Amino acid sequence: MLTARERMRQAEGVTAELQTALRAVGVTLPSLGVDPVSCASSHMAPLVELGRCNLDMARRLAGVLADHARTVAPGHAEEERRP
């Protein structure tokens, strides 16, 4: 079982990876961070807090995800399901 410090370190690492990947596609989530309470708990998995973002950033994120869905899973993107 991981210690609270190890859980926090793991969560910080994953959060940094996510932040780097999002920035690479032009998305910045200003409130992205680690939920420290969940890292201290031995009963639940550490959580990454995605936080809040403005409408423009939400649209950018939705666009990146839709583009990825079209590339990786053709036929699963929202606009491809519309008649």
Tab-separated table of N, CA and C in Angstrom:
chain	number	residue	atom	x	y	z
A	1	MET	N	0.839	-1.178	0.000
A	1	MET	CA	0.000	0.000	0.000
A	1	MET	C	0.889	1.248	0.000
A	2	LEU	N	0.516	2.224	-0.810
A	2	LEU	CA	1.300	3.449	-0.911
A	2	LEU	C	1.038	4.368	0.278
A	3	THR	N	2.065	5.110	0.646
A	3	THR	CA	1.894	6.110	1.695
A	3	THR	C	1.190	7.330	1.113
A	4	ALA	N	0.716	8.211	1.972
A	4	ALA	CA	0.057	9.439	1.516
A	4	ALA	C	1.009	10.265	0.650
A	5	ARG	N	2.261	10.308	1.030
A	5	ARG	CA	3.257	11.074	0.247
A	5	ARG	C	3.434	10.462	-1.142
A	6	GLU	N	3.501	9.132	-1.215
A	6	GLU	CA	3.651	8.455	-2.503
A	6	GLU	C	2.416	8.665	-3.378
A	7	ARG	N	1.244	8.606	-2.757
A	7	ARG	CA	0.000	8.830	-3.500
A	7	ARG	C	-0.036	10.254	-4.049
A	8	MET	N	0.391	11.214	-3.249
A	8	MET	CA	0.423	12.613	-3.683
A	8	MET	C	1.409	12.782	-4.833
A	9	ARG	N	2.576	12.159	-4.716
A	9	ARG	CA	3.590	12.248	-5.767
A	9	ARG	C	3.076	11.649	-7.074
A	10	GLN	N	2.390	10.518	-6.979
A	10	GLN	CA	1.797	9.879	-8.157
A	10	GLN	C	0.757	10.795	-8.801
A	11	ALA	N	-0.116	11.357	-7.990
A	11	ALA	CA	-1.159	12.242	-8.506
A	11	ALA	C	-0.556	13.484	-9.145
A	12	GLU	N	0.475	14.031	-8.557
A	12	GLU	CA	1.140	15.202	-9.137
A	12	GLU	C	1.770	14.854	-10.485
A	13	GLY	N	2.351	13.661	-10.588
A	13	GLY	CA	2.959	13.235	-11.849
A	13	GLY	C	1.934	13.081	-12.955
A	14	VAL	N	0.811	12.441	-12.646
A	14	VAL	CA	-0.252	12.271	-13.640
A	14	VAL	C	-0.836	13.623	-14.034
A	15	THR	N	-0.992	14.510	-13.066
A	15	THR	CA	-1.519	15.848	-13.354
A	15	THR	C	-0.584	16.609	-14.287
A	16	ALA	N	0.713	16.503	-14.047
A	16	ALA	CA	1.693	17.163	-14.922
A	16	ALA	C	1.651	16.581	-16.331
A	17	GLU	N	1.522	15.252	-16.443
A	17	GLU	CA	1.398	14.616	-17.763
A	17	GLU	C	0.168	15.136	-18.504
A	18	LEU	N	-0.948	15.207	-17.795
A	18	LEU	CA	-2.188	15.682	-18.403
A	18	LEU	C	-2.059	17.135	-18.831
A	19	GLN	N	-1.468	17.956	-17.986
A	19	GLN	CA	-1.294	19.371	-18.317
A	19	GLN	C	-0.416	19.527	-19.561
A	20	THR	N	0.656	18.759	-19.660
A	20	THR	CA	1.545	18.807	-20.825
A	20	THR	C	0.807	18.376	-22.093
A	21	ALA	N	0.055	17.294	-21.999
A	21	ALA	CA	-0.691	16.797	-23.167
A	21	ALA	C	-1.752	17.802	-23.611
A	22	LEU	N	-2.440	18.406	-22.671
A	22	LEU	CA	-3.456	19.391	-23.024
A	22	LEU	C	-2.830	20.626	-23.661
A	23	ARG	N	-1.734	21.086	-23.110
A	23	ARG	CA	-1.060	22.269	-23.681
A	23	ARG	C	-0.573	22.001	-25.096
A	24	ALA	N	-0.165	20.761	-25.364
A	24	ALA	CA	0.327	20.402	-26.694
A	24	ALA	C	-0.745	20.559	-27.759
A	25	VAL	N	-2.016	20.491	-27.357
A	25	VAL	CA	-3.113	20.650	-28.311
A	25	VAL	C	-3.851	21.973	-28.097
A	26	GLY	N	-3.217	22.904	-27.371
A	26	GLY	CA	-3.770	24.239	-27.213
A	26	GLY	C	-4.847	24.379	-26.158
A	27	VAL	N	-4.894	23.468	-25.200
A	27	VAL	CA	-5.909	23.524	-24.152
A	27	VAL	C	-5.227	23.755	-22.808
A	28	THR	N	-5.701	24.759	-22.077
A	28	THR	CA	-5.210	25.030	-20.736
A	28	THR	C	-6.387	25.033	-19.781
A	29	LEU	N	-6.342	24.159	-18.809
A	29	LEU	CA	-7.366	24.138	-17.758
A	29	LEU	C	-6.753	24.834	-16.548
A	30	PRO	N	-7.168	26.081	-16.279
A	30	PRO	CA	-6.501	26.876	-15.244
A	30	PRO	C	-6.637	26.312	-13.834
A	31	SER	N	-7.642	25.508	-13.586
A	31	SER	CA	-7.848	24.974	-12.239
A	31	SER	C	-7.376	23.534	-12.097
A	32	LEU	N	-6.652	23.021	-13.091
A	32	LEU	CA	-6.170	21.644	-13.052
A	32	LEU	C	-5.238	21.460	-11.856
A	33	GLY	N	-5.488	20.440	-11.065
A	33	GLY	CA	-4.639	20.196	-9.906
A	33	GLY	C	-4.993	18.895	-9.216
A	34	VAL	N	-4.272	18.603	-8.178
A	34	VAL	CA	-4.468	17.399	-7.395
A	34	VAL	C	-5.447	17.692	-6.260
A	35	ASP	N	-6.347	16.764	-6.012
A	35	ASP	CA	-7.241	16.868	-4.861
A	35	ASP	C	-6.502	16.294	-3.659
A	36	PRO	N	-5.982	17.141	-2.771
A	36	PRO	CA	-5.143	16.653	-1.677
A	36	PRO	C	-5.880	15.747	-0.695
A	37	VAL	N	-7.166	15.962	-0.505
A	37	VAL	CA	-7.927	15.133	0.435
A	37	VAL	C	-7.956	13.688	-0.037
A	38	SER	N	-8.168	13.486	-1.330
A	38	SER	CA	-8.223	12.121	-1.840
A	38	SER	C	-6.859	11.437	-1.767
A	39	CYS	N	-5.796	12.197	-1.854
A	39	CYS	CA	-4.456	11.605	-1.757
A	39	CYS	C	-4.137	11.170	-0.336
A	40	ALA	N	-4.732	11.824	0.633
A	40	ALA	CA	-4.487	11.491	2.031
A	40	ALA	C	-5.282	10.262	2.468
A	41	SER	N	-6.338	9.956	1.742
A	41	SER	CA	-7.193	8.829	2.110
A	41	SER	C	-6.576	7.505	1.686
A	42	SER	N	-6.677	6.530	2.542
A	42	SER	CA	-6.198	5.197	2.173
A	42	SER	C	-7.340	4.351	1.620
A	43	HIS	N	-8.545	4.921	1.573
A	43	HIS	CA	-9.714	4.168	1.132
A	43	HIS	C	-10.181	4.505	-0.275
A	44	MET	N	-9.671	5.575	-0.842
A	44	MET	CA	-10.080	5.931	-2.203
A	44	MET	C	-8.857	6.283	-3.032
A	45	ALA	N	-9.025	6.159	-4.338
A	45	ALA	CA	-7.931	6.486	-5.248
A	45	ALA	C	-7.729	7.999	-5.295
A	46	PRO	N	-6.484	8.447	-5.479
A	46	PRO	CA	-6.248	9.882	-5.620
A	46	PRO	C	-7.022	10.431	-6.820
A	47	LEU	N	-7.494	11.645	-6.683
A	47	LEU	CA	-8.265	12.284	-7.744
A	47	LEU	C	-7.517	13.472	-8.318
A	48	VAL	N	-7.673	13.669	-9.621
A	48	VAL	CA	-7.170	14.863	-10.290
A	48	VAL	C	-8.365	15.771	-10.494
A	49	GLU	N	-8.253	16.982	-10.005
A	49	GLU	CA	-9.326	17.967	-10.115
A	49	GLU	C	-9.145	18.709	-11.435
A	50	LEU	N	-10.093	18.529	-12.352
A	50	LEU	CA	-10.001	19.216	-13.643
A	50	LEU	C	-10.406	20.673	-13.518
A	51	GLY	N	-11.262	20.963	-12.573
A	51	GLY	CA	-11.605	22.345	-12.278
A	51	GLY	C	-12.520	22.991	-13.288
A	52	ARG	N	-12.448	24.285	-13.315
A	52	ARG	CA	-13.338	25.088	-14.154
A	52	ARG	C	-12.550	25.713	-15.293
A	53	CYS	N	-13.259	25.991	-16.395
A	53	CYS	CA	-12.635	26.695	-17.503
A	53	CYS	C	-13.717	27.520	-18.208
A	54	ASN	N	-13.275	28.470	-19.014
A	54	ASN	CA	-14.249	29.308	-19.720
A	54	ASN	C	-14.809	28.565	-20.934
A	55	LEU	N	-15.809	29.159	-21.561
A	55	LEU	CA	-16.486	28.500	-22.680
A	55	LEU	C	-15.563	28.236	-23.860
A	56	ASP	N	-14.676	29.177	-24.139
A	56	ASP	CA	-13.739	28.993	-25.249
A	56	ASP	C	-12.857	27.768	-25.014
A	57	MET	N	-12.353	27.644	-23.806
A	57	MET	CA	-11.488	26.514	-23.504
A	57	MET	C	-12.282	25.204	-23.525
A	58	ALA	N	-13.517	25.231	-23.063
A	58	ALA	CA	-14.360	24.032	-23.116
A	58	ALA	C	-14.600	23.611	-24.565
A	59	ARG	N	-14.813	24.597	-25.450
A	59	ARG	CA	-14.993	24.284	-26.874
A	59	ARG	C	-13.722	23.702	-27.473
A	60	ARG	N	-12.582	24.260	-27.103
A	60	ARG	CA	-11.306	23.729	-27.601
A	60	ARG	C	-11.111	22.283	-27.160
A	61	LEU	N	-11.391	22.023	-25.907
A	61	LEU	CA	-11.256	20.663	-25.393
A	61	LEU	C	-12.210	19.719	-26.113
A	62	ALA	N	-13.447	20.141	-26.292
A	62	ALA	CA	-14.426	19.319	-27.011
A	62	ALA	C	-13.960	19.062	-28.443
A	63	GLY	N	-13.390	20.070	-29.081
A	63	GLY	CA	-12.883	19.913	-30.451
A	63	GLY	C	-11.733	18.931	-30.533
A	64	VAL	N	-10.818	19.022	-29.599
A	64	VAL	CA	-9.677	18.097	-29.576
A	64	VAL	C	-10.172	16.667	-29.378
A	65	LEU	N	-11.104	16.482	-28.460
A	65	LEU	CA	-11.639	15.146	-28.207
A	65	LEU	C	-12.411	14.612	-29.415
A	66	ALA	N	-13.189	15.483	-30.065
A	66	ALA	CA	-13.943	15.063	-31.254
A	66	ALA	C	-12.988	14.687	-32.388
A	67	ASP	N	-11.939	15.485	-32.587
A	67	ASP	CA	-10.940	15.162	-33.619
A	67	ASP	C	-10.288	13.813	-33.333
A	68	HIS	N	-9.961	13.588	-32.094
A	68	HIS	CA	-9.344	12.317	-31.705
A	68	HIS	C	-10.311	11.154	-31.947
A	69	ALA	N	-11.565	11.342	-31.602
A	69	ALA	CA	-12.560	10.286	-31.807
A	69	ALA	C	-12.704	9.949	-33.291
A	70	ARG	N	-12.676	10.959	-34.144
A	70	ARG	CA	-12.780	10.718	-35.589
A	70	ARG	C	-11.574	9.933	-36.100
A	71	THR	N	-10.418	10.198	-35.528
A	71	THR	CA	-9.191	9.545	-35.965
A	71	THR	C	-9.076	8.119	-35.431
A	72	VAL	N	-9.333	7.947	-34.165
A	72	VAL	CA	-9.113	6.666	-33.504
A	72	VAL	C	-10.308	5.727	-33.614
A	73	ALA	N	-11.509	6.296	-33.531
A	73	ALA	CA	-12.721	5.467	-33.526
A	73	ALA	C	-13.726	6.008	-34.534
A	74	PRO	N	-13.447	5.844	-35.834
A	74	PRO	CA	-14.367	6.363	-36.846
A	74	PRO	C	-15.795	5.857	-36.595
A	75	GLY	N	-16.739	6.768	-36.775
A	75	GLY	CA	-18.135	6.418	-36.568
A	75	GLY	C	-18.627	6.701	-35.163
A	76	HIS	N	-17.711	7.120	-34.268
A	76	HIS	CA	-18.106	7.381	-32.898
A	76	HIS	C	-18.169	8.862	-32.554
A	77	ALA	N	-17.745	9.709	-33.457
A	77	ALA	CA	-17.806	11.152	-33.205
A	77	ALA	C	-19.269	11.600	-33.298
A	78	GLU	N	-19.636	12.574	-32.509
A	78	GLU	CA	-21.032	13.042	-32.406
A	78	GLU	C	-21.608	13.440	-33.767
A	79	GLU	N	-20.858	14.235	-34.539
A	79	GLU	CA	-21.428	14.689	-35.821
A	79	GLU	C	-21.579	13.569	-36.829
A	80	GLU	N	-20.830	12.489	-36.671
A	80	GLU	CA	-20.961	11.357	-37.587
A	80	GLU	C	-22.212	10.536	-37.300
A	81	ARG	N	-22.793	10.708	-36.127
A	81	ARG	CA	-24.004	9.966	-35.768
A	81	ARG	C	-25.269	10.657	-36.239
A	82	ARG	N	-25.149	11.934	-36.579
A	82	ARG	CA	-26.331	12.677	-37.025
A	82	ARG	C	-26.702	12.277	-38.451
A	83	PRO	N	-28.002	12.161	-38.725
A	83	PRO	CA	-28.419	11.792	-40.089
A	83	PRO	C	-28.173	12.900	-41.093
